[in-house]
Coordinates of C-alpha atoms in Angstrom, one line a residue:
Chain A
M6 CA 1.1 9.7 -30.9
S7 CA 2.8 6.5 -30.1
G8 CA 5.7 8.3 -28.9
E9 CA 3.7 10.1 -26.3
A10 CA 2.1 6.8 -25.3
A11 CA 5.6 5.3 -24.9
R12 CA 6.6 8.3 -22.7
I13 CA 3.5 7.8 -20.5
S14 CA 4.2 4.0 -20.2
A15 CA 7.8 4.7 -19.3
H16 CA 6.6 7.1 -16.5
L17 CA 4.1 4.6 -15.2
T18 CA 6.5 1.8 -15.1
R19 CA 9.6 3.8 -13.9
R20 CA 9.7 2.1 -10.6
A21 CA 9.4 -1.4 -12.0
R22 CA 13.0 -1.4 -13.1
W23 CA 15.7 -2.4 -10.8
G24 CA 18.1 0.5 -10.1
A25 CA 21.9 0.2 -9.9
G26 CA 21.6 1.2 -6.2
E27 CA 19.2 -1.6 -5.6
I28 CA 21.4 -4.3 -7.1
A29 CA 24.4 -2.9 -5.3
F30 CA 22.3 -3.1 -2.1
W31 CA 21.6 -6.8 -2.4
I32 CA 25.1 -7.8 -3.5
G33 CA 26.4 -5.8 -0.6
L34 CA 24.3 -7.9 1.8
V35 CA 25.7 -11.1 0.3
A36 CA 29.2 -9.7 0.6
L37 CA 28.6 -8.6 4.1
I38 CA 27.8 -12.2 5.2
F39 CA 31.1 -13.4 3.7
V40 CA 33.2 -10.5 4.9
A41 CA 31.9 -10.7 8.5
P42 CA 31.2 -14.3 9.3
S43 CA 31.7 -13.8 12.9
R44 CA 28.7 -11.2 12.9
A45 CA 26.5 -13.9 11.0
L46 CA 24.2 -14.2 14.0
L47 CA 23.6 -10.5 14.2
I48 CA 23.2 -10.1 10.4
N49 CA 20.6 -13.2 10.5
E50 CA 18.7 -11.3 13.2
I51 CA 18.6 -8.1 11.1
L52 CA 17.5 -9.9 7.9
I53 CA 14.6 -11.7 9.8
A54 CA 13.5 -8.5 11.6
G55 CA 13.7 -6.8 8.1
L56 CA 11.4 -9.3 6.6
F57 CA 9.0 -8.8 9.5
A58 CA 9.0 -5.2 9.1
L59 CA 8.6 -5.6 5.3
S60 CA 5.5 -7.6 6.0
L61 CA 4.2 -4.7 8.3
D62 CA 5.0 -2.2 5.5
L63 CA 2.9 -4.1 3.1
I64 CA -0.3 -3.4 5.2
L65 CA 0.8 -0.1 6.9
G66 CA 2.7 1.6 4.0
Y67 CA 0.7 0.4 1.1
A68 CA -2.7 -0.3 2.5
G69 CA -2.8 2.1 5.5
I70 CA -3.7 -0.5 8.0
I71 CA -2.3 0.0 11.3
S72 CA -1.5 -3.0 13.6
L73 CA 0.1 -3.5 17.1
G74 CA -0.4 -7.3 16.9
H75 CA 1.6 -8.3 13.8
A76 CA 3.6 -10.8 16.0
A77 CA 0.4 -12.9 15.9
F78 CA 1.6 -14.2 12.4
F79 CA 5.2 -14.2 13.3
G80 CA 4.3 -16.4 16.2
V81 CA 2.1 -18.7 14.1
G82 CA 4.9 -19.1 11.6
A83 CA 7.5 -19.8 14.3
Y84 CA 5.4 -22.5 16.1
G85 CA 4.2 -23.9 12.7
A86 CA 7.8 -24.6 11.7
A87 CA 8.8 -25.9 15.0
I88 CA 5.6 -28.3 15.3
L89 CA 6.2 -29.5 11.7
A90 CA 9.7 -30.3 12.5
S91 CA 8.7 -32.2 15.8
H92 CA 6.4 -34.3 13.5
G93 CA 9.0 -35.4 11.1
I94 CA 8.9 -32.6 8.4
N95 CA 12.5 -31.8 8.9
D96 CA 13.3 -30.2 5.6
P97 CA 13.6 -26.4 6.4
I98 CA 12.2 -25.1 2.9
V99 CA 9.2 -27.4 3.2
G100 CA 8.6 -26.3 6.8
L101 CA 8.9 -22.7 5.9
V102 CA 6.5 -22.9 3.1
I103 CA 3.8 -24.7 5.1
A104 CA 4.3 -22.5 8.1
S105 CA 4.0 -19.3 6.1
L106 CA 0.8 -20.6 4.4
I107 CA -0.7 -21.5 7.8
A108 CA 0.1 -18.0 9.0
G109 CA -1.5 -16.6 5.8
L110 CA -4.7 -18.6 6.6
V111 CA -4.8 -17.1 10.0
G112 CA -4.3 -13.8 8.5
L113 CA -7.2 -14.5 6.0
A114 CA -9.5 -15.6 8.8
S115 CA -8.7 -12.5 11.1
A116 CA -8.8 -9.9 8.3
P117 CA -12.6 -9.2 8.3
L118 CA -12.3 -8.5 12.1
V119 CA -9.4 -6.2 11.6
L120 CA -10.8 -4.3 8.6
R121 CA -14.0 -3.0 10.3
G122 CA -13.9 0.0 12.5
S123 CA -11.4 2.8 13.0
D124 CA -7.7 2.8 13.5
L125 CA -8.1 2.7 17.2
T126 CA -10.3 -0.5 17.1
R127 CA -7.7 -1.9 14.7
L128 CA -5.1 -1.5 17.1
M129 CA -7.2 -3.1 19.8
V130 CA -8.3 -5.9 17.6
T131 CA -4.8 -6.7 16.3
L132 CA -3.5 -6.6 19.9
G133 CA -6.1 -8.8 21.1
I134 CA -5.8 -11.5 18.4
C135 CA -1.9 -11.7 19.1
L136 CA -2.6 -12.0 23.0
M137 CA -5.2 -14.8 22.3
L138 CA -2.8 -16.7 20.0
G139 CA 0.0 -16.3 22.6
E140 CA -2.2 -17.7 25.3
L141 CA -3.3 -20.6 23.1
A142 CA 0.3 -21.5 22.6
N143 CA 0.9 -21.3 26.3
K144 CA -2.0 -23.5 27.2
N145 CA -1.7 -26.2 24.5
S146 CA 1.7 -27.3 25.7
W147 CA 1.0 -30.8 24.4
A148 CA 1.8 -29.3 20.9
T149 CA 3.8 -26.3 21.7
G150 CA 5.8 -27.3 24.8
G151 CA 4.2 -24.4 26.7
A152 CA 6.5 -22.2 28.7
D153 CA 9.5 -24.7 28.0
G154 CA 9.2 -24.0 24.2
L155 CA 10.2 -26.5 21.4
S156 CA 13.5 -27.2 19.9
L157 CA 13.8 -28.1 16.2
E158 CA 15.8 -30.8 14.5
L159 CA 16.3 -30.0 10.9
T160 CA 18.0 -31.5 8.0
P161 CA 20.6 -29.4 6.1
I162 CA 19.3 -27.2 3.3
F163 CA 19.4 -29.2 0.1
H164 CA 20.8 -31.9 2.3
L165 CA 24.2 -29.9 2.0
F166 CA 24.2 -26.8 4.2
P167 CA 23.4 -27.3 7.8
I168 CA 21.8 -24.2 9.4
G169 CA 21.7 -23.2 13.1
F170 CA 24.6 -22.9 15.7
T171 CA 26.9 -25.1 13.6
G172 CA 26.2 -23.2 10.5
Q173 CA 25.5 -19.6 11.4
R174 CA 26.8 -18.2 8.0
N175 CA 24.5 -20.7 6.1
A176 CA 21.7 -19.7 8.4
A177 CA 22.2 -15.9 7.4
L178 CA 22.4 -16.9 3.7
Y179 CA 19.2 -18.9 4.0
S180 CA 17.4 -16.0 5.5
L181 CA 18.9 -13.6 3.0
A182 CA 17.7 -15.9 0.2
V183 CA 14.2 -16.0 1.7
L184 CA 14.1 -12.2 2.2
F185 CA 15.3 -11.5 -1.3
L186 CA 12.7 -13.8 -3.0
L187 CA 9.8 -12.4 -0.8
F188 CA 11.2 -8.9 -1.4
A189 CA 11.2 -9.3 -5.1
L190 CA 7.6 -10.7 -5.1
A191 CA 6.4 -7.8 -2.9
R192 CA 8.2 -5.3 -5.3
R193 CA 6.4 -6.8 -8.2
I194 CA 3.0 -6.7 -6.5
V195 CA 3.1 -3.2 -5.4
Q196 CA 3.9 -2.2 -9.0
S197 CA 0.9 -4.3 -10.3
P198 CA -2.5 -2.8 -11.0
F199 CA -3.6 -4.5 -7.7
G200 CA -0.7 -2.5 -5.9
L201 CA -1.8 0.8 -7.5
S202 CA -5.3 0.2 -6.3
L203 CA -4.1 -0.3 -2.7
R204 CA -2.2 3.1 -3.0
G205 CA -5.4 4.6 -4.2
L206 CA -7.3 3.2 -1.2
R207 CA -4.7 4.6 1.2
E208 CA -4.5 8.0 -0.4
N209 CA -8.3 8.7 -0.8
R210 CA -10.7 5.9 0.2
L211 CA -13.7 8.2 -0.9
R212 CA -12.3 8.7 -4.5
A213 CA -11.3 5.1 -4.7
G214 CA -14.8 4.1 -4.1
A215 CA -16.1 6.7 -6.7
L216 CA -13.8 4.9 -9.2
G217 CA -15.6 1.5 -8.5
I218 CA -13.1 0.1 -6.2
S219 CA -14.6 -2.2 -3.5
A220 CA -12.1 -1.9 -0.7
P221 CA -12.7 -5.0 1.5
R222 CA -11.5 -7.7 -1.0
R223 CA -8.3 -5.9 -1.8
L224 CA -7.5 -5.2 1.9
I225 CA -8.1 -8.7 2.9
A226 CA -5.9 -10.0 0.1
I227 CA -2.9 -7.8 1.2
Y228 CA -3.6 -8.4 4.9
A229 CA -3.3 -12.3 4.2
L230 CA -0.2 -11.7 2.0
A231 CA 1.5 -9.8 4.9
A232 CA 0.6 -12.5 7.3
V233 CA 2.4 -15.1 5.0
Y234 CA 5.4 -12.8 5.1
A235 CA 5.3 -12.5 8.8
G236 CA 4.8 -16.2 9.1
A237 CA 8.0 -16.9 7.0
A238 CA 10.0 -14.4 9.3
G239 CA 8.7 -16.4 12.3
A240 CA 9.6 -19.6 10.7
L241 CA 13.1 -18.3 9.8
V242 CA 13.6 -17.5 13.5
A243 CA 12.6 -20.8 14.7
Q244 CA 14.7 -22.7 12.1
T245 CA 17.8 -20.7 12.4
T246 CA 17.9 -20.5 16.2
Q247 CA 16.5 -24.0 16.4
I248 CA 14.2 -23.1 19.4
V249 CA 10.9 -21.4 19.7
S250 CA 9.3 -20.0 22.9
L251 CA 6.4 -18.0 23.8
D252 CA 8.3 -14.7 23.3
V253 CA 7.5 -15.0 19.6
F254 CA 4.1 -13.6 20.4
D255 CA 5.5 -10.7 22.6
F256 CA 4.1 -7.3 22.3
H257 CA 7.5 -5.8 21.9
R258 CA 8.0 -7.7 18.6
S259 CA 5.0 -6.0 17.0
A260 CA 6.0 -2.7 18.5
D261 CA 9.7 -3.0 17.3
A262 CA 8.5 -3.8 13.8
L263 CA 6.6 -0.4 13.9
L264 CA 9.6 1.3 15.3
M265 CA 11.9 -0.1 12.5
L266 CA 9.4 1.1 9.9
I267 CA 9.2 4.6 11.5
I268 CA 13.1 4.7 11.4
G269 CA 13.4 3.3 7.9
G270 CA 10.3 4.9 6.3
T271 CA 7.1 3.3 5.1
G272 CA 5.8 2.7 1.7
F273 CA 8.9 2.0 -0.1
L274 CA 9.8 -1.7 0.9
Y275 CA 13.5 -1.0 1.8
G276 CA 12.3 1.0 4.7
G277 CA 11.8 -2.1 6.8
I278 CA 15.2 -3.5 6.0
I279 CA 17.0 -0.4 6.6
G280 CA 15.1 0.3 9.7
A281 CA 15.8 -3.2 11.0
A282 CA 19.4 -2.8 10.5
L283 CA 19.6 0.6 12.1
F284 CA 17.5 -0.4 15.1
I285 CA 19.4 -3.7 15.8
A286 CA 22.6 -2.0 15.2
I287 CA 21.8 0.8 17.5
K288 CA 20.4 -1.5 20.1
D289 CA 23.4 -3.7 19.9
G290 CA 25.9 -0.7 20.2
L291 CA 24.0 1.0 22.9
S292 CA 23.5 -2.3 25.0
T293 CA 27.2 -2.8 24.8
A294 CA 28.2 0.8 25.8
T295 CA 25.4 1.4 28.4
P296 CA 23.9 -2.1 29.3
E297 CA 21.3 -0.5 31.7
Y298 CA 20.2 2.5 29.9
W299 CA 20.2 1.7 26.3
E300 CA 16.4 1.9 26.1
F301 CA 16.5 5.5 27.3
W302 CA 18.6 6.4 24.3
I303 CA 16.5 4.4 21.9
G304 CA 13.5 6.2 23.4
L305 CA 15.2 9.6 22.9
L306 CA 16.0 8.8 19.3
L307 CA 12.5 7.9 18.5
V308 CA 11.1 11.0 20.1
A309 CA 13.5 13.0 18.1
L310 CA 12.9 11.1 14.9
V311 CA 9.0 11.4 15.1
L312 CA 9.1 15.1 16.3
A313 CA 11.6 16.4 13.8
G314 CA 10.7 14.2 10.9
R315 CA 13.1 11.7 9.2
E316 CA 13.3 13.9 6.0
R317 CA 14.4 17.0 8.1
I318 CA 17.0 15.0 10.0
G319 CA 18.2 13.5 6.7
A320 CA 18.5 17.0 5.0
R321 CA 20.4 18.3 8.1
I322 CA 22.8 15.5 8.0
A323 CA 23.1 15.9 4.1
G324 CA 23.8 19.7 4.9
L325 CA 26.8 18.7 7.2
L326 CA 28.5 16.6 4.5
P327 CA 31.1 18.3 2.3
R328 CA 29.8 19.3 -1.0
R329 CA 31.7 16.8 -3.0
A330 CA 30.6 13.9 -0.9
R331 CA 26.9 15.0 -1.4
G332 CA 27.5 15.2 -5.2
S333 CA 28.8 11.6 -5.4
A334 CA 26.2 10.2 -3.0
A335 CA 23.5 11.6 -5.4
Chain B
M1 CA -38.2 4.5 -27.2
N2 CA -35.0 4.7 -25.2
A3 CA -35.1 4.3 -21.5
P4 CA -34.0 7.5 -19.6
A5 CA -30.3 7.5 -18.8
L6 CA -31.1 8.4 -15.3
E7 CA -34.5 8.4 -13.6
T8 CA -35.7 8.8 -10.0
R9 CA -39.2 7.9 -9.0
G10 CA -40.6 9.6 -5.8
L11 CA -37.2 9.7 -4.2
A12 CA -37.4 10.6 -0.5
C13 CA -34.9 10.8 2.3
R14 CA -35.5 11.8 6.0
F15 CA -32.8 12.3 8.7
G16 CA -34.9 11.9 11.8
G17 CA -37.4 14.7 11.5
L18 CA -35.6 16.5 8.8
I19 CA -36.9 16.0 5.2
A20 CA -33.8 16.4 3.1
T21 CA -35.4 15.2 -0.1
D22 CA -39.1 15.0 -0.6
N23 CA -40.6 13.1 -3.5
V24 CA -38.1 14.1 -6.2
S25 CA -38.7 12.7 -9.8
L26 CA -36.0 13.4 -12.2
N27 CA -35.8 12.1 -15.9
L28 CA -32.7 12.6 -17.9
A29 CA -32.8 11.5 -21.5
P30 CA -29.6 9.9 -23.0
G31 CA -27.1 12.6 -23.9
A32 CA -29.0 15.3 -21.9
R33 CA -27.2 18.4 -20.5
H34 CA -29.3 18.8 -17.3
A35 CA -28.5 21.3 -14.5
L36 CA -29.8 21.1 -10.9
I37 CA -29.9 24.4 -9.1
G38 CA -31.2 25.5 -5.8
P39 CA -30.4 27.8 -2.9
N40 CA -28.0 26.7 -0.1
G41 CA -29.6 23.9 1.9
A42 CA -32.0 22.9 -0.8
G43 CA -30.8 19.3 -0.6
K44 CA -28.6 19.2 -3.7
T45 CA -25.8 17.3 -1.9
T46 CA -28.2 14.8 -0.4
L47 CA -29.7 14.2 -3.8
V48 CA -26.3 13.6 -5.2
N49 CA -25.6 11.2 -2.5
L50 CA -28.8 9.4 -3.1
L51 CA -28.1 9.1 -6.8
T52 CA -24.5 7.8 -6.3
G53 CA -25.5 5.4 -3.5
M54 CA -23.6 7.0 -0.7
V55 CA -27.0 7.5 1.1
K56 CA -29.9 5.0 0.9
P57 CA -33.2 6.7 0.3
T58 CA -36.2 6.3 2.8
S59 CA -38.4 5.6 -0.1
G60 CA -38.5 5.8 -4.0
Q61 CA -36.2 4.5 -6.6
V62 CA -33.1 5.4 -8.7
L63 CA -33.0 4.0 -12.2
L64 CA -29.9 3.7 -14.4
Q65 CA -30.8 3.1 -18.1
G66 CA -34.2 1.7 -17.0
E67 CA -32.6 -0.6 -14.3
D68 CA -33.4 -0.3 -10.8
V69 CA -30.2 0.4 -8.9
T70 CA -31.6 1.5 -5.6
A71 CA -30.3 -1.5 -3.8
L72 CA -26.8 -1.4 -5.3
S73 CA -23.7 0.0 -3.5
A74 CA -21.9 3.1 -4.7
H75 CA -19.1 1.2 -6.4
A76 CA -21.5 -1.2 -8.0
R77 CA -23.3 1.9 -9.6
V78 CA -19.9 3.1 -10.9
R79 CA -19.5 -0.1 -12.8
R80 CA -23.0 0.3 -14.2
G81 CA -21.9 3.6 -15.6
L82 CA -22.6 6.2 -13.1
S83 CA -19.7 8.5 -12.2
R84 CA -19.3 11.8 -10.3
T85 CA -16.9 14.4 -9.5
F86 CA -16.7 16.1 -6.2
Q87 CA -17.4 19.8 -5.1
I88 CA -14.2 19.6 -3.1
N89 CA -11.3 17.9 -5.0
Q90 CA -11.0 14.2 -4.2
L91 CA -7.7 13.3 -6.0
F92 CA -4.8 11.2 -5.0
P93 CA -2.3 13.9 -4.0
D94 CA 0.9 11.8 -4.0
M95 CA 0.1 10.1 -7.4
T96 CA 0.9 11.9 -10.7
P97 CA -2.0 12.5 -12.9
A98 CA -0.9 9.7 -15.3
E99 CA -0.8 7.3 -12.3
Q100 CA -4.2 8.2 -11.2
L101 CA -5.8 8.0 -14.6
C102 CA -4.1 4.6 -15.0
L103 CA -5.7 3.5 -11.8
A104 CA -9.2 4.8 -12.9
V105 CA -8.8 3.1 -16.4
G106 CA -7.5 -0.1 -14.8
E107 CA -10.5 -0.4 -12.6
R108 CA -12.9 0.1 -15.4
L109 CA -11.2 -2.7 -17.2
G110 CA -11.5 -4.9 -14.1
E111 CA -7.7 -5.0 -13.8
G112 CA -7.6 -3.9 -10.1
G113 CA -7.2 -7.4 -8.7
N114 CA -4.4 -8.3 -11.1
W115 CA -1.2 -8.7 -9.1
R116 CA 1.0 -10.3 -11.8
G117 CA 1.2 -7.5 -14.4
I118 CA 2.8 -4.1 -14.2
A119 CA 0.4 -1.1 -14.1
G120 CA 0.8 1.1 -17.1
A121 CA 3.0 -1.4 -19.1
D122 CA 0.2 -2.1 -21.5
R123 CA 0.2 0.0 -24.7
A124 CA -3.6 0.2 -25.0
M125 CA -3.7 1.5 -21.4
A126 CA -1.0 4.0 -22.0
S127 CA -2.8 5.4 -25.1
E128 CA -6.1 5.7 -23.2
V129 CA -4.3 7.6 -20.5
E130 CA -2.7 9.8 -23.1
D131 CA -6.1 10.5 -24.7
L132 CA -7.6 11.7 -21.3
L133 CA -4.4 13.8 -20.5
R134 CA -4.7 15.5 -23.9
R135 CA -8.4 16.0 -23.6
F136 CA -7.9 17.9 -20.4
D137 CA -4.7 19.6 -21.2
L138 CA -2.8 17.7 -18.6
M139 CA -0.1 16.4 -20.8
S140 CA 2.6 18.7 -19.7
V141 CA 2.1 18.0 -16.0
M142 CA 1.4 14.2 -16.3
D143 CA 4.5 13.2 -14.3
Q144 CA 4.2 15.8 -11.5
P145 CA 2.8 15.0 -8.1
T146 CA -0.8 16.1 -8.2
R147 CA -0.5 18.0 -4.9
Q148 CA 1.8 20.5 -6.7
L149 CA -0.6 21.3 -9.6
A150 CA -2.4 24.6 -9.9
Y151 CA -6.0 24.4 -8.7
G152 CA -7.6 24.8 -12.1
R153 CA -5.5 21.8 -13.3
Q154 CA -6.6 19.7 -10.3
R155 CA -10.2 20.6 -11.2
L156 CA -9.6 19.4 -14.6
L157 CA -8.2 16.2 -13.3
E158 CA -11.2 15.7 -11.1
I159 CA -13.3 15.5 -14.3
A160 CA -10.8 13.4 -16.2
L161 CA -10.8 10.7 -13.5
A162 CA -14.6 10.5 -13.5
L163 CA -14.5 10.3 -17.3
A164 CA -11.9 7.5 -17.2
S165 CA -14.6 5.2 -15.9
R166 CA -16.4 5.8 -19.2
P167 CA -19.6 6.7 -17.6
R168 CA -22.9 6.7 -19.2
V169 CA -24.1 9.2 -16.7
L170 CA -21.8 11.9 -15.1
L171 CA -22.8 13.9 -12.2
L172 CA -20.6 17.2 -11.9
D173 CA -20.8 18.7 -8.5
E174 CA -19.9 22.4 -8.9
P175 CA -17.0 21.8 -11.2
A176 CA -16.0 25.5 -11.2
A177 CA -16.2 25.9 -7.5
G178 CA -13.1 27.9 -6.2
V179 CA -11.5 28.1 -9.7
P180 CA -9.7 31.5 -10.1
E181 CA -11.1 33.7 -12.9
G182 CA -8.1 33.2 -15.2
E183 CA -8.6 29.4 -15.3
R184 CA -12.4 29.4 -15.6
A185 CA -12.3 29.4 -19.4
D186 CA -10.3 26.0 -19.3
I187 CA -13.1 24.5 -17.2
L188 CA -15.8 25.8 -19.4
A189 CA -14.0 24.5 -22.5
A190 CA -13.5 21.0 -20.9
L191 CA -17.1 20.8 -20.1
A192 CA -18.2 21.8 -23.5
A193 CA -16.0 19.1 -25.0
L194 CA -17.4 16.3 -22.9
P195 CA -18.6 13.4 -25.2
A196 CA -22.1 14.1 -26.5
D197 CA -23.2 10.5 -25.7
V198 CA -22.5 10.9 -22.0
T199 CA -25.7 12.2 -20.0
I200 CA -24.6 14.9 -17.7
L201 CA -26.2 16.2 -14.6
L202 CA -24.5 19.5 -13.5
I203 CA -25.1 20.6 -10.0
E204 CA -24.0 24.3 -9.8
H205 CA -24.3 27.7 -8.0
D206 CA -22.8 29.6 -10.9
M207 CA -25.9 30.9 -12.9
D208 CA -23.6 31.9 -15.8
L209 CA -22.2 28.5 -16.2
V210 CA -25.7 26.9 -15.8
F211 CA -27.3 29.0 -18.4
R212 CA -24.4 28.4 -20.8
F213 CA -24.2 24.7 -20.5
A214 CA -27.7 23.3 -19.7
Q215 CA -30.4 22.5 -22.0
R216 CA -32.8 21.7 -19.1
I217 CA -32.7 23.0 -15.6
S218 CA -34.4 21.7 -12.4
V219 CA -34.8 23.9 -9.5
L220 CA -34.8 22.2 -6.0
V221 CA -36.0 24.2 -3.1
A222 CA -36.3 22.7 0.5
G223 CA -35.9 19.2 -0.7
R224 CA -38.6 19.6 -3.3
M225 CA -38.6 20.0 -7.1
L226 CA -39.9 23.5 -7.6
M227 CA -40.0 23.3 -11.4
E228 CA -38.3 22.0 -14.4
G229 CA -37.8 23.6 -17.7
S230 CA -35.6 25.1 -20.3
P231 CA -33.2 27.8 -19.3
A232 CA -35.5 30.5 -20.8
E233 CA -38.5 29.1 -18.9
V234 CA -36.6 28.9 -15.6
A235 CA -35.2 32.4 -16.0
A236 CA -38.7 33.8 -16.7
D237 CA -40.3 31.9 -13.7
S238 CA -41.4 34.2 -11.0
R239 CA -41.2 31.6 -8.2
V240 CA -37.5 30.8 -9.2
R241 CA -36.8 34.5 -9.2
E242 CA -38.3 34.8 -5.8
V243 CA -36.6 32.0 -4.0
Y244 CA -33.3 31.9 -5.8
L245 CA -32.4 34.5 -8.4
G246 CA -34.1 37.1 -6.3
A247 CA -32.3 36.2 -3.1
D248 CA -29.1 36.0 -5.0
A249 CA -29.7 39.6 -6.5
H250 CA -30.3 41.0 -3.1
G251 CA -27.1 39.5 -1.8

């Protein structure tokens, strides 16, 4: 009897254990920064985009909430960090934490608006909130610098490691540390009873209700958490580039995060990071090879991806690999 | 004197000019095995929706163990002990049976807001899930994606999920609907083995199942309660024969 219960418990918690592949993934990221210090700027960009896409995955992949205005929280985080730095809070970690929490509060306040209505209204409401916040940042130039933007003066991390243009490797390591901590927290949360209830709400709202789950509170909680994550990504961009301008609220930022998730896959947390790496690497490669037409190729790739399906493309590629390579990959 | 487990008083529901439920009064004693029958369009689905709180009545009351729950939302009624199954499976297709039973049990325990623990790590939780899996003969498929299960198994999981909420009153909406002949016996056995203290309202088309299972039968016709009685009384009633069994016999 207890043997069966242990087997059930092992099945239910099977995803909670860190796999060898996962550990290798994170060690690989650290190694990459040390092996390719000249690419630290690009790696940093990928890590931050990965965090932003992870944030979108929390609401899209786990709660089924679609958003075209997720940059709203990214922008609040970025401006939060910059404004704090311009008011004498120059410690990056303190600034990051406060800016993320401010973004979370904005998420909490806007969640009830986003959660009513259908997917189409959600797209419009999220887009509208992002536009409004962008315009507020533009108009209130006394705080945000308006179209000129704001630059940040920060103290080194732990007063030892300067980040920014003089410390690009440090900046990438800083972003990686933040990404890892937030990832580990998200990983834990999606395995929790709360995370399971979100999956339930996404898979079958009617049945979830019949089990006594009241959807709004759960969805508001995850939406606010995702806003904290997006705010952290925005704060990282501001701190590691030491400048913030109105483009943090750009529509393409929200859309890119969605594309990264589509490329990498939703609902398994790594999808955002993998998608960000592929998207930015492809963009980087294409814009070097064909500076004028790279968007054409990105577009073609996306159409192919969505129409053919990632799984099928993956299977096709796996089919092309020699048998032995497939065996060792699995 | 115990209060009835489930009671309705003068329940009525109108959609514009259409009267879907007309002054229905039901009374289920604790532990009752009660069936609700009626021809297509009699308003059975509307009545279920009124009982569970998915639809608000135009007038009348729904009482659960003597307490008026008419104003409560559907999920609040679940927490008061009223569960249901669905005529068309409402499962979580990408979860395994063990996972969704863990979800259902967790919600009953008020664990659904807990973000620090790990779902299913608790031994008490695992043994409750085990008990449900055994009871509905789902142990061998507990770790398979639900979408891959045979239809009969999915039908059993549908009942298991409702029972995981530990209801005082359970509404079974055509539990045998669409189940192939070979798997029907499993459903009948599962229904017969439901805990005796749970009050059950069975909504069913299948007369064979109704007459085997129910101690009392209510007949709903055109939104109104035509009659209520023991299976023998209902079978012998000429009006029931006319509107329902008769119509059935003629095809």
